[in-house]
Amino acid sequence: MLTIYSDDHHLHHGRCELIDGQLMPCFEMPSRADHVLQRVKDRELGPVEAPRDFGRAPIERIHDKGYLDFFQGAWQRWIATGREDDIMPFTWPARTLRAIKPTTLLGELGYYSFDGGAPITAGTWQAAYSAAQVALTAQASMQAGAYSAFALCRPPGHHAASDVMGGYCYLNNAAIAAQAFLDQGHKRVAILDVDYHHGNGTQAIFYERSDVFFASIHGHPEFEFPFFLGYADEVGEGAGEGFNINYPLPEGSAWDVWGAALDASCQRIDDYAPDVIVVSLGVDTFKNDPISQFKLDSPDYLNMGKRIAALGKPTLFVMEGGYAVEEIGINAVNVLEGFEAALKEGAHA
Ligand code: FKS
Ligand code: ZN
């Protein structure tokens, strides 16, 4: 399987995040992607290539232009005021406040975010832009005939909506790739989000559409981030009704429970009969993940890949979360190796 990877992710390294009442070093750190890349090489998964540059146009198919302009220009505006620490939002237009769009940096920052988990640093735009190009290049390789590809994106993307950043995410790499498939002639794309956290951004982007089916398995929002989306009764709206499915699971869920939700997701995806599948591949479902509460073990990720392969559809894997840094490479690449092993066993090609 071809991996697309850009070193540009190193340009994004937030200093700290506020977690459980404490300022901690960011869990979403550069070594995450480094470990995954190392594992891809150690296991000889396949070639590793740098992304091509498709420009901003395919990103604008998903993200609001004003949002992109704000994100791209924020750092220059920030340092022009003499500051040099990470930009962190701290006021949001919640209930009782007005839904106006301010024009000053800190006002716009609150307007374009939903939490304090997406710091903007000097290199954040470039890193996020390159991550989107990584996803688009992997998508292009499939358009050119590859059956599968791995977009080793960092920063991740599934919490980012059209004009909202948050939860370590700025540009929704999986959504951008899904839209590119549609723009290049495919009729139906299924996104399977296996990250521990609900993919609220992806859900919001496609909620009223039937050309993208979204399925997500995640920690129940009653107890887990992002708290305000990801319930089982969110089934899509308007033309999108019936094309969104959530599997919120209890704390402590292990493979028995998780795998059953995967089977159910795959059944729904099969019914949808997509041309292609995009997997939002987070491995923060791992038992030793420092910020998550599921109990998947490393061999389970092989089975995850096998189950996805059994759908028999071209599949693009897009990296999302995973914070047990030492094991993130093993677990992510296990999914890809499980997928490839199932193909070799001849179930599908
Ligand atoms: C825990 C607080 C955690 C933020 C969690 C963000 C998760 C990000 C992710 C992504 F894939 F996007 F990286 N706050 N007490 O893993 O979903
Ligand atoms: Zn996550």
Coordinates of C-alpha atoms and ligand atoms in Angstrom, one line a residue, residues 19-20 156 158-159 167-169 195 197 225 284 291 320-321 323, ligand 1:
I19 CA -6.9 19.3 30.2
D20 CA -8.7 18.4 33.4
P156 CA -5.8 15.4 12.1
H158 CA -12.3 15.0 11.7
H159 CA -13.4 17.6 14.3
G167 CA -10.1 19.2 19.0
Y168 CA -6.7 19.4 17.4
C169 CA -8.2 19.8 13.9
D195 CA -11.3 7.2 15.9
H197 CA -13.8 10.5 19.4
F225 CA -15.4 14.9 23.9
D284 CA -6.9 6.2 20.3
I291 CA -6.8 10.4 26.9
E320 CA -6.7 10.9 12.8
G321 CA -5.9 10.5 16.5
Y323 CA -1.8 9.3 21.7
Ligands
FKS1 C1 -9.7 14.8 27.5 C2 -9.9 16.1 26.7 C3 -9.6 15.8 25.3 C4 -9.6 17.0 23.0 C5 -9.6 15.6 22.4 C6 -9.3 15.7 20.9 C7 -9.3 14.4 20.2 C8 -8.8 14.6 18.8 C9 -8.9 13.3 17.9 C10 -8.3 13.6 16.5 F1 -8.4 12.6 15.8 F2 -8.9 14.6 16.0 F3 -7.0 13.8 16.6 N1 -9.8 17.0 24.5 N2 -10.1 14.9 28.9 O1 -8.2 12.2 18.5 O2 -10.2 13.0 17.8

